[in-house]
Amino acid sequence: MSFVKRTIKCGELRRENIGQKVSLNGWVAVRRDLGGLIFIDLRDRWGIAQIVIHPEESPVLAERAKPIRSEFVMWATGTVRERESKNMKIPTGEVEVLLEDFGIINPSELPPFEILNDLDVNEELRLKYRYLDLRRPYLQEKFLIRNKLYQIVHKYFYENDFVEIETPVLMKSTPEGARDFLVPSRIHKGKFYALPQSPQIYKQILMVSGFDRYVQIVKCFRDEDLRSDRQPEFTQIDCEMSFVEQDDILTMFEGFLKLVWKDILNQDVQIPFQRMPYKEAMERYGSDKPDTRFGMEIETLNDLLTNSEFQVFSQTLADGGIIGGLKANGCGAYSRKQLDNLTEFAKKYGAKGLAYIKLNEGQISSPIAKFLSDTEMQSIIDKFDAKDGDLILIISDKWTRAYTILGALRLEIARLQGIFDAVKDKYNFLWVVDFPLFEYDEEDNRYVAMHHPFTSPKLEDLEILDENPGKARAIAHDIVLNGVEIGGGSVRIHDNAVQQKMFSLMSIGPEEAKDKFGHLLDALKYGAPPHGGIALGLDRMVMLLTGIDNIRDVIAFPKTTSGLSLMDNCPSAVDTKQLTELGVGVLQK
RNA sequence: GGGGUCGUAGUUCAGCUGGUUAGAAUGCCUGCCUGUCACGCAGGAGGUCGAGAGUUCGAGUCUCUUCGGCCCCGCCA
């Protein structure tokens, strides 16, 4: 099919082009037939051009244009002229192209939904016809920003002596961490490759190799359940640096993020970012990824209630737990129904109950009032400096759970009170540091690495590793923006003896360690430089840069929350022949 | 693995305690219309009510099963 190639893009037409003869290529956005006058809007990636036909002056052209419908692909040639009535809402709105000749390059069936920006259509349908959905400027903008981010990554890290190196997509399955996607080997039947959860081990080995600084925009795969911010395959900006301490890594990435926010949003963010220990983040915000754009901080009330006769509190304290609270400004008039909803919300996070104190119309009311002395009640109110019209929420539980519930309540109150709307233009970057090295896994009855097994303990905590591994802290860092974890990393262990020690604390025997991580352990024996790094979630960064809260809108071909691709219908069944070749059988349910 | 919610013209939705022929808007088709840009006006076509089973004289509506979308908990080093 031959066509006349464009001489200018639809979205580029301006006053300056008036008088020029131009050719356009694009999709028909809409056709407005006024009878004696026909307008056709032609759309490309850059915008929309209005084409005009006067049937009285060019009856043949008008007749030929009759079959043109939305989403037809066409070329059009004509002369640019000033519009009689201008549309100042679009950049091309002062001019139009008086049609002289055109061709339909490809017709289109009637699309299942209109290609409109303010589209209100079921996501299921959008995903099935993803190519049409992606035609919408609203979505294209996201990918143009995503593309800008790629370019900044290449430029910034190249200028800072990083080397881009590709690591394998077929790799060894690592049992720690998320569930692996597996790929059966045809040549070695019964054996499997795994898709990387991250190129962690490879990038550490590249440091041993002496590349000094590594960066890669890389796909990672985790076979876990999906969420609005989690896809089974996602993209990381993965980095590693040699001969550095934690501070060097943080500084390098502050520079990067500052540049990104400047180049893409023209926002000046202040560096260095605030750094907050994990313990403080939990005790003040109830989260390891605190949204610091607003206050409403958690208070720990243990000191006020040491002699409490309320059994729920005294038992919690006796068990070493905490009693914590949160003041919700202006929520003192919450109804029974609203408070029940909050209680239900808290229960999702494992709360046994939710205590509250309402200060409303001069009255103090609380279901736990009868269990508290006047002094205790007053001390709690004073602690929060609570005023009439406020609501205090109280949770007592084990340390982690209590703060986690309070942190969730804090965000829920912020949502209910419209606080997020009020702070939506703020960008609060924050480093969370000093994470625990280990978490205790109740199911397996052993310690597991909170970050990953190659994370270095803080030097001053080395000596408590033996008697109290749960107390040891890691040289790990998460970068948090507005309550979203956009990346994390650590300084790694570069000493084989320390690495072996870590495995033994995690009840991974020498044989098992050798079998699973032998190649890294071997590499560490041949002169490993001190090194560390970080990986940023590129998809989540794009979400924040574009102000949307759904990761599917920044991924060209995403999966649904059940892991299906509705456009190409995968995963799908395969021939028995294929399975046989791979030495794989399928269990019948 | 668990919880919540949704599924009705192409699309977005309405459809009460079960009761005639399942509606609206928009899109689509036809006609009219010379400055529209969400064009306007008139007319028309368009439905296995996600699928299956059950209760009932009668099911879009009630029950069960199942498929799918979205959100959350668990999970996600």
XYZ file of C-alpha atoms (C1' of nucleotides) in Angstrom:
666
model
C 0.000 0.000 0.000
C 1.605 3.232 -1.093
C 1.023 6.457 0.747
C 2.241 10.022 0.789
C 4.746 10.408 3.595
C 4.234 13.161 6.098
C 6.188 16.396 5.845
C 5.142 17.472 9.350
C 3.600 15.813 12.367
C -0.060 16.471 13.138
C 0.690 17.848 16.577
C 3.388 20.174 15.306
C 1.240 22.454 13.162
C 1.440 26.088 14.260
C 0.805 29.619 12.999
C 4.268 29.593 11.420
C 3.141 26.918 8.979
C 0.377 29.059 7.510
C 0.635 29.070 3.732
C 2.730 25.919 3.544
C 1.677 22.856 1.636
C 1.957 19.907 4.019
C 1.311 16.194 4.126
C 0.096 14.452 7.251
C -0.087 10.831 8.414
C -2.211 9.704 11.306
C -5.364 8.208 12.744
C -8.807 9.764 12.393
C -9.798 10.936 15.858
C -13.205 12.224 14.872
C -15.137 13.426 11.859
C -17.566 16.322 12.170
C -19.786 16.552 9.126
C -21.697 19.828 9.110
C -23.131 19.215 5.653
C -21.696 22.171 3.826
C -18.452 21.772 5.733
C -16.586 18.700 6.922
C -13.907 18.594 9.618
C -11.634 15.647 10.225
C -9.327 15.537 13.252
C -6.161 13.599 12.477
C -4.164 12.310 15.440
C -0.568 11.188 15.880
C 1.759 10.876 18.886
C 2.354 14.604 18.854
C -1.200 15.861 18.781
C -4.211 16.591 16.611
C -4.550 18.455 13.309
C -7.848 19.686 11.933
C -8.456 18.966 8.276
C -11.247 20.785 6.484
C -13.211 19.964 3.325
C -15.637 22.283 1.520
C -17.991 19.983 -0.399
C -19.307 22.765 -2.638
C -15.801 23.653 -3.826
C -14.456 20.107 -3.921
C -17.404 17.737 -4.412
C -15.223 14.852 -5.594
C -13.020 15.049 -2.507
C -16.078 15.212 -0.263
C -17.581 12.165 -1.925
C -14.307 10.242 -1.540
C -14.142 11.262 2.128
C -17.569 9.814 2.904
C -16.372 6.407 4.138
C -13.799 7.898 6.536
C -14.486 6.788 10.098
C -12.785 6.948 13.472
C -9.422 5.206 13.754
C -8.889 4.917 9.996
C -5.248 5.442 9.127
C -4.830 8.038 6.385
C -2.542 10.450 4.643
C -3.667 13.935 3.795
C -2.135 16.703 1.729
C -3.242 20.313 1.784
C -2.414 23.893 2.586
C -2.152 25.223 6.121
C -4.363 28.219 6.820
C -5.585 30.210 9.749
C -8.851 29.004 11.240
C -11.930 31.168 10.978
C -12.819 30.204 14.528
C -9.916 29.148 16.676
C -9.693 26.552 19.410
C -7.293 27.839 22.028
C -7.589 24.640 24.060
C -5.130 22.773 21.838
C -1.681 23.860 20.555
C -2.666 23.328 16.922
C -5.980 25.133 17.389
C -5.162 28.282 15.443
C -4.619 26.553 12.121
C -6.152 23.903 9.898
C -5.260 22.083 6.707
C -7.466 22.706 3.663
C -7.595 19.235 2.135
C -6.368 18.832 -1.432
C -5.796 15.090 -1.623
C -5.841 12.122 0.711
C -5.798 8.351 0.878
C -7.147 5.807 3.298
C -4.055 3.767 4.141
C -5.937 1.319 6.321
C -9.548 1.260 7.495
C -10.463 0.275 11.036
C -13.240 -1.788 12.454
C -15.390 0.040 14.939
C -13.262 -0.015 18.106
C -14.804 -1.545 21.267
C -14.268 1.756 23.025
C -13.536 5.284 21.937
C -9.984 6.542 21.936
C -10.601 9.364 24.402
C -8.482 10.764 27.156
C -11.149 10.976 29.830
C -12.167 7.424 29.135
C -14.365 5.623 31.613
C -14.187 1.998 30.563
C -13.697 -1.334 32.244
C -10.018 -2.191 32.660
C -10.682 -5.735 31.507
C -11.646 -4.429 28.091
C -8.776 -1.970 28.033
C -6.323 -4.796 28.677
C -7.830 -7.056 26.036
C -7.488 -4.290 23.432
C -4.292 -2.900 24.902
C -3.102 -1.560 21.518
C -6.169 0.681 21.370
C -5.854 1.703 25.003
C -2.231 2.661 24.385
C -3.363 4.894 21.544
C -4.816 7.286 24.111
C -2.620 10.326 24.752
C -3.237 9.861 28.488
C -1.333 6.575 28.449
C 1.221 7.613 25.842
C 2.307 10.454 28.128
C 3.260 7.907 30.795
C 5.490 6.044 28.395
C 7.108 9.208 27.127
C 8.007 10.061 30.723
C 9.197 6.521 31.244
C 11.389 6.916 28.172
C 12.805 10.178 29.525
C 13.718 8.360 32.706
C 15.615 5.689 30.740
C 17.642 8.398 29.059
C 18.498 10.129 32.337
C 19.640 6.792 33.785
C 21.993 6.124 30.875
C 23.368 9.658 30.941
C 23.779 10.147 34.703
C 25.408 6.819 35.405
C 27.615 6.938 32.305
C 28.885 10.331 33.429
C 29.579 8.888 36.868
C 31.707 6.034 35.491
C 29.108 3.294 35.767
C 29.246 0.482 33.222
C 26.056 -1.001 31.807
C 26.373 -4.775 31.742
C 23.637 -7.285 30.966
C 23.218 -10.189 33.348
C 21.531 -13.522 32.527
C 17.777 -13.950 32.452
C 18.232 -17.702 32.792
C 19.913 -18.277 36.100
C 20.155 -20.537 39.099
C 17.143 -20.797 41.367
C 17.806 -19.173 44.732
C 15.644 -20.442 47.548
C 15.814 -17.352 49.758
C 13.221 -14.649 49.236
C 10.399 -14.614 46.719
C 9.140 -17.612 44.761
C 11.050 -18.126 41.520
C 9.616 -18.479 38.040
C 11.137 -21.665 36.680
C 12.165 -22.586 33.150
C 12.695 -26.279 32.425
C 15.876 -27.341 30.690
C 15.392 -29.477 27.586
C 18.999 -30.601 27.455
C 19.179 -31.433 31.141
C 15.801 -32.965 31.841
C 14.536 -32.545 35.370
C 16.650 -29.457 35.878
C 15.492 -25.871 35.810
C 16.652 -22.362 35.248
C 15.056 -19.592 37.248
C 14.215 -16.077 36.118
C 16.035 -13.536 38.308
C 14.249 -11.959 41.258
C 17.079 -9.476 40.859
C 20.616 -9.746 39.458
C 21.981 -9.508 43.004
C 24.672 -12.171 42.861
C 25.820 -11.281 39.352
C 26.355 -7.645 40.208
C 28.376 -8.564 43.272
C 30.491 -10.862 41.143
C 31.006 -8.012 38.660
C 32.499 -6.024 41.542
C 34.902 -8.901 42.224
C 35.751 -8.727 38.523
C 36.813 -5.134 38.945
C 34.223 -3.206 36.952
C 33.950 -0.949 39.991
C 30.602 0.565 39.086
C 27.712 -1.280 37.438
C 24.265 -0.201 36.337
C 21.511 -1.962 34.433
C 17.883 -1.260 33.629
C 16.722 -4.796 34.130
C 13.591 -6.929 34.269
C 13.034 -8.851 37.506
C 10.561 -11.643 38.112
C 8.808 -12.709 41.302
C 6.115 -15.347 41.410
C 4.055 -13.814 44.198
C 0.527 -12.459 44.392
C -0.166 -9.179 42.629
C -1.347 -5.796 43.834
C -2.066 -2.403 42.379
C 1.655 -1.636 42.754
C 3.077 -5.116 42.066
C 3.503 -7.038 38.829
C 5.154 -10.452 38.381
C 7.698 -8.862 36.064
C 8.918 -5.388 36.792
C 11.859 -3.175 36.014
C 14.695 -2.123 38.268
C 17.462 0.402 37.945
C 20.066 -1.907 39.421
C 23.405 -0.574 40.639
C 26.507 -1.662 42.476
C 29.637 0.266 43.500
C 33.070 -0.781 44.770
C 35.279 0.810 47.438
C 32.368 2.667 48.957
C 30.643 3.100 52.254
C 26.904 3.488 52.674
C 27.141 7.255 52.557
C 28.746 7.178 49.085
C 25.842 5.141 47.734
C 23.227 7.426 49.262
C 24.950 10.534 47.933
C 25.220 9.103 44.414
C 21.508 8.338 44.371
C 20.462 11.619 45.877
C 22.187 13.225 42.915
C 20.357 10.928 40.537
C 16.910 11.472 42.032
C 17.417 15.216 42.231
C 18.272 15.229 38.533
C 15.266 13.094 37.610
C 12.846 15.324 39.480
C 14.408 18.415 37.951
C 14.494 17.154 34.359
C 11.090 15.531 34.329
C 8.984 17.591 36.731
C 11.101 20.724 37.006
C 10.960 20.235 40.770
C 13.895 21.215 42.948
C 14.284 18.642 45.682
C 16.604 19.341 48.580
C 19.571 17.061 49.168
C 20.756 15.365 51.247
C 17.525 13.572 52.059
C 16.453 12.975 55.617
C 17.808 9.714 57.076
C 15.746 7.866 59.623
C 16.523 4.642 61.471
C 14.021 1.842 61.003
C 13.130 1.852 64.702
C 12.272 5.534 64.613
C 10.230 5.113 61.429
C 8.184 2.388 63.086
C 7.711 4.195 66.382
C 6.782 7.535 64.834
C 4.946 6.477 61.671
C 4.165 2.787 62.124
C 5.836 1.919 58.830
C 9.226 1.160 57.351
C 8.177 3.441 54.479
C 6.703 6.437 56.245
C 4.788 9.138 54.440
C 6.344 12.181 56.063
C 4.319 14.738 54.121
C 2.042 15.146 57.125
C 2.340 14.729 60.895
C -0.200 12.758 62.882
C 2.659 10.900 64.515
C 2.237 7.903 66.750
C 2.878 8.286 70.487
C 3.940 5.429 72.710
C 1.913 5.463 75.919
C 3.671 2.764 77.936
C 5.109 5.250 80.461
C 1.674 6.672 81.215
C 0.082 3.318 81.842
C 2.668 1.356 83.834
C 0.222 0.871 86.699
C -2.900 0.543 84.599
C -5.593 -1.677 86.060
C -7.030 -2.232 82.609
C -6.102 -5.827 82.005
C -5.637 -5.512 78.249
C -2.982 -2.867 78.863
C -1.300 -4.440 81.872
C -1.078 -7.782 80.092
C 0.429 -6.172 76.996
C 3.058 -4.437 79.124
C 3.797 -7.630 81.062
C 4.343 -9.410 77.729
C 6.783 -6.742 76.613
C 4.383 -5.199 74.109
C 3.511 -1.589 73.591
C 0.487 0.654 73.906
C 0.480 3.271 71.210
C -1.873 5.934 70.055
C -2.667 8.381 67.350
C -4.600 11.631 67.375
C -7.020 12.214 64.520
C -7.650 15.944 64.315
C -11.273 16.854 63.852
C -12.578 13.300 64.056
C -14.082 13.632 67.541
C -17.583 13.567 66.123
C -17.084 10.249 64.325
C -20.214 8.133 64.552
C -20.442 4.650 65.941
C -20.557 3.382 62.350
C -17.393 5.235 61.367
C -15.575 3.910 64.420
C -16.773 0.395 63.671
C -15.357 0.763 60.180
C -12.016 1.832 61.631
C -12.067 -1.163 63.951
C -12.759 -3.494 61.027
C -9.930 -1.812 59.149
C -7.547 -2.366 62.078
C -8.580 -6.000 62.327
C -7.366 -6.644 58.791
C -3.908 -5.940 60.126
C -4.383 -8.322 63.027
C -5.750 -5.946 65.673
C -7.781 -7.625 68.378
C -9.652 -4.416 68.999
C -9.446 -0.667 68.731
C -9.744 1.596 71.754
C -10.648 5.225 71.289
C -11.235 8.428 73.173
C -13.653 10.937 71.674
C -13.450 14.595 72.607
C -16.693 16.019 71.347
C -18.870 18.986 72.405
C -17.033 19.297 75.695
C -17.538 15.629 76.520
C -14.898 12.966 76.800
C -16.271 9.571 75.903
C -14.496 6.271 75.590
C -15.416 2.618 76.003
C -12.266 2.168 78.078
C -12.910 5.180 80.339
C -14.171 2.994 83.135
C -10.891 1.066 83.187
C -8.670 4.133 83.379
C -8.021 6.438 86.282
C -8.736 10.126 85.770
C -4.997 10.770 85.911
C -4.295 8.208 83.214
C -7.045 9.568 80.984
C -5.816 13.106 81.440
C -2.193 12.134 80.834
C -3.114 10.532 77.517
C -5.067 13.616 76.445
C -2.155 15.824 77.484
C 0.347 13.638 75.645
C -1.475 14.314 72.391
C -2.426 17.860 73.312
C -5.895 16.765 72.231
C -8.582 19.419 71.888
C -12.331 19.297 71.673
C -13.247 17.728 68.323
C -10.293 15.335 68.274
C -10.258 11.570 68.363
C -7.537 9.432 69.938
C -7.079 5.864 68.693
C -5.231 3.369 70.869
C -3.760 -0.036 70.041
C -1.942 -2.387 72.377
C -0.072 -5.358 71.013
C 3.364 -6.738 70.284
C 5.863 -4.126 69.112
C 5.753 -4.708 65.342
C 2.051 -5.419 65.107
C 0.972 -2.494 67.286
C 2.976 0.031 65.301
C 1.980 -1.514 61.969
C -1.709 -1.237 62.838
C -1.260 2.345 64.001
C 0.646 3.140 60.827
C -2.183 1.735 58.721
C -4.756 3.684 60.748
C -2.719 6.835 60.288
C -2.893 6.477 56.507
C -6.575 5.567 56.610
C -7.412 8.656 58.671
C -5.364 10.753 56.253
C -7.354 9.315 53.371
C -10.708 9.860 55.108
C -9.826 13.426 56.093
C -8.571 14.398 52.635
C -5.041 14.974 53.867
C -3.511 13.270 50.830
C -5.194 15.770 48.529
C -3.738 18.600 50.551
C -0.159 17.296 50.229
C -0.296 15.852 46.716
C 2.215 18.332 45.301
C 4.880 17.567 47.913
C 7.799 15.228 47.294
C 9.294 13.993 50.558
C 12.294 11.785 49.950
C 13.554 9.817 52.898
C 16.239 7.231 53.542
C 15.279 4.550 56.017
C 18.431 2.982 57.457
C 19.562 0.626 60.221
C 17.136 -2.136 59.368
C 17.268 -5.284 61.455
C 19.630 -7.781 59.880
C 17.263 -10.674 60.499
C 13.597 -11.392 60.907
C 12.448 -14.458 62.770
C 10.471 -16.825 60.576
C 7.807 -18.407 62.783
C 6.986 -21.084 60.214
C 10.523 -22.287 59.641
C 11.694 -21.545 63.195
C 14.799 -19.770 62.022
C 16.168 -16.340 61.288
C 15.930 -15.140 57.699
C 17.641 -12.133 56.161
C 15.398 -9.092 56.155
C 17.066 -7.651 53.052
C 19.062 -10.533 51.583
C 21.702 -12.944 52.916
C 24.641 -10.905 51.600
C 23.856 -7.762 53.547
C 26.590 -6.653 55.898
C 25.852 -6.274 59.590
C 26.749 -2.920 61.111
C 30.316 -3.243 62.348
C 29.387 -2.253 65.888
C 26.751 -4.994 65.961
C 29.109 -7.790 64.929
C 29.703 -8.771 68.530
C 26.013 -9.242 69.379
C 25.461 -11.524 66.398
C 25.925 -14.634 68.500
C 23.952 -13.877 71.631
C 21.180 -11.815 70.058
C 20.979 -11.957 66.265
C 17.504 -10.412 66.319
C 18.983 -7.182 67.677
C 21.726 -6.844 65.078
C 21.303 -4.095 62.507
C 22.184 -4.155 58.820
C 23.985 -1.603 56.684
C 20.872 -1.421 54.558
C 18.979 1.496 53.093
C 15.543 1.956 51.581
C 14.631 5.049 49.623
C 11.082 6.139 50.348
C 9.062 8.805 48.582
C 5.690 9.908 49.942
C 5.128 6.586 51.676
C 6.166 4.469 48.692
C 9.273 2.314 48.796
C 10.984 3.084 45.515
C 14.227 1.261 46.174
C 16.491 -0.504 48.556
C 19.982 -1.786 48.918
C 22.839 -2.410 51.240
C 26.548 -2.618 51.759
C 27.466 -6.255 51.124
C 29.586 -8.676 52.987
C 32.934 -8.891 51.188
C 34.537 -11.196 53.736
C 34.014 -14.912 53.297
C 34.176 -15.649 57.037
C 31.424 -13.135 57.849
C 29.341 -14.530 55.000
C 29.702 -18.073 56.379
C 28.709 -16.760 59.798
C 25.536 -15.254 58.355
C 24.566 -18.544 56.772
C 25.067 -20.412 60.012
C 22.866 -17.912 61.872
C 20.176 -18.528 59.270
C 20.546 -22.278 59.796
C 21.975 -22.737 56.313
C 24.672 -25.378 56.665
C 28.002 -25.239 54.819
C 26.876 -27.873 52.327
C 23.646 -26.088 51.573
C 25.433 -22.739 51.299
C 27.964 -24.227 48.912
C 25.242 -25.818 46.803
C 23.134 -22.678 46.542
C 25.586 -19.793 46.686
C 28.934 -21.537 46.129
C 29.834 -19.410 43.129
C 29.472 -16.174 45.100
C 31.296 -17.604 48.112
C 34.121 -18.725 45.857
C 34.298 -15.328 44.205
C 34.529 -13.652 47.600
C 37.726 -15.676 48.247
C 39.590 -14.084 45.332
C 39.953 -10.520 46.435
C 36.518 -8.957 46.715
C 36.483 -5.171 47.095
C 34.229 -3.616 49.702
C 31.044 -2.965 47.756
C 27.414 -2.100 48.013
C 24.533 -0.902 45.951
C 20.882 -0.277 45.500
C 18.053 -1.078 43.122
C 15.283 1.374 42.330
C 11.848 0.271 41.185
C 11.541 2.005 37.845
C 7.816 1.325 37.446
C 7.031 2.811 40.828
C 9.170 5.846 40.054
C 7.144 6.416 36.893
C 3.942 6.053 38.926
C 5.087 8.800 41.257
C 6.381 10.989 38.418
C 3.049 10.732 36.618
C 0.901 10.927 39.729
C -0.984 7.695 39.171
C -1.538 4.882 41.635
C -1.790 1.889 39.342
C 1.335 0.135 38.132
C -0.508 -1.338 35.136
C -0.792 2.125 33.603
C 2.995 2.506 33.406
C 3.665 -0.966 31.957
C 2.916 -1.394 28.269
C 1.554 -4.929 28.499
C 0.707 -5.702 32.110
C -0.889 -8.735 33.743
C -4.176 -8.678 35.647
C -4.184 -9.198 39.413
C -4.545 -12.917 38.781
C -1.461 -12.933 36.568
C -3.246 -13.240 33.221
C -2.434 -11.316 30.095
C -5.846 -10.643 28.576
C -4.499 -9.511 25.226
C -2.487 -12.590 24.303
C -4.194 -14.985 26.707
C -1.198 -16.200 28.589
C -0.370 -18.292 30.472
C -1.738 -20.932 28.131
C -1.654 -24.699 27.738
C 1.085 -26.221 25.598
C 1.286 -29.353 23.472
C 2.091 -32.611 25.188
C 4.896 -32.852 22.635
C 6.494 -29.712 24.015
C 6.243 -31.033 27.554
C 7.706 -34.396 26.635
C 10.622 -32.691 24.962
C 11.261 -30.827 28.198
C 10.775 -33.868 30.385
C 7.929 -32.158 32.188
C 4.561 -33.566 33.214
C 1.477 -31.794 34.524
C -0.174 -33.050 37.716
C -3.926 -33.511 37.434
C -5.769 -31.694 40.179
C -4.619 -19.269 51.100
C -8.417 -15.519 53.151
C -11.783 -11.154 52.876
C -14.471 -7.301 50.175
C -16.667 -5.639 45.679
C -18.297 -5.802 40.675
C -20.158 -8.493 35.959
C -27.303 -6.011 32.304
C -27.169 -2.911 24.539
C -20.566 -1.547 21.344
C -19.504 1.517 26.041
C -20.919 3.706 31.001
C -24.827 2.688 34.067
C -30.319 2.307 36.096
C -33.518 -1.752 36.900
C -37.512 -1.514 44.245
C -40.068 -6.513 48.439
C -39.280 -12.024 42.212
C -44.520 -10.273 38.163
C -46.538 -7.575 31.211
C -42.694 -6.126 25.762
C -35.416 -5.064 30.351
C -34.628 1.237 30.245
C -31.310 5.950 29.973
C -27.052 8.318 28.196
C -23.378 7.823 24.819
C -21.445 5.285 20.580
C -23.098 3.117 15.792
C -26.303 3.482 11.095
C -29.542 6.814 7.849
C -31.193 11.757 6.612
C -30.750 17.179 7.249
C -27.249 20.988 8.450
C -21.183 26.264 5.900
C -17.067 27.288 11.278
C -17.350 22.757 14.147
C -13.845 21.146 17.747
C -18.008 16.414 23.388
C -21.018 20.084 16.610
C -26.461 20.333 16.370
C -31.427 18.344 14.865
C -34.666 14.084 13.362
C -35.225 8.922 12.775
C -33.385 3.765 13.255
C -30.903 -0.631 14.541
C -28.733 -2.846 18.718
C -29.581 -7.501 24.750
C -27.666 -15.896 25.381
C -28.772 -9.794 31.855
C -20.583 -13.461 32.577
C -21.497 -19.185 32.436
C -24.006 -23.520 34.612
C -27.427 -25.715 37.961
C -31.424 -25.066 41.476
C -35.943 -22.831 44.154
C -40.631 -20.954 42.014
C -46.678 -20.772 38.379
C -42.869 -17.043 37.099
C -35.682 -15.285 38.042
C -31.766 -9.594 35.522
C -33.636 -9.873 40.803
C -33.358 -15.475 45.540
C -29.747 -20.007 46.490
C -25.459 -22.889 45.068
C -21.339 -23.804 41.782
C -18.034 -21.723 38.401
C -15.257 -18.022 35.283
C -13.361 -13.153 35.063
C -12.100 -7.737 36.623
C -10.669 -4.489 40.655
C -9.159 -3.528 45.997
C -7.106 -5.368 50.595
C -4.757 -9.120 54.316
C -1.202 -13.085 54.052
C 2.898 -13.402 50.624
C 6.467 -10.003 47.998
C 15.198 -11.442 50.665
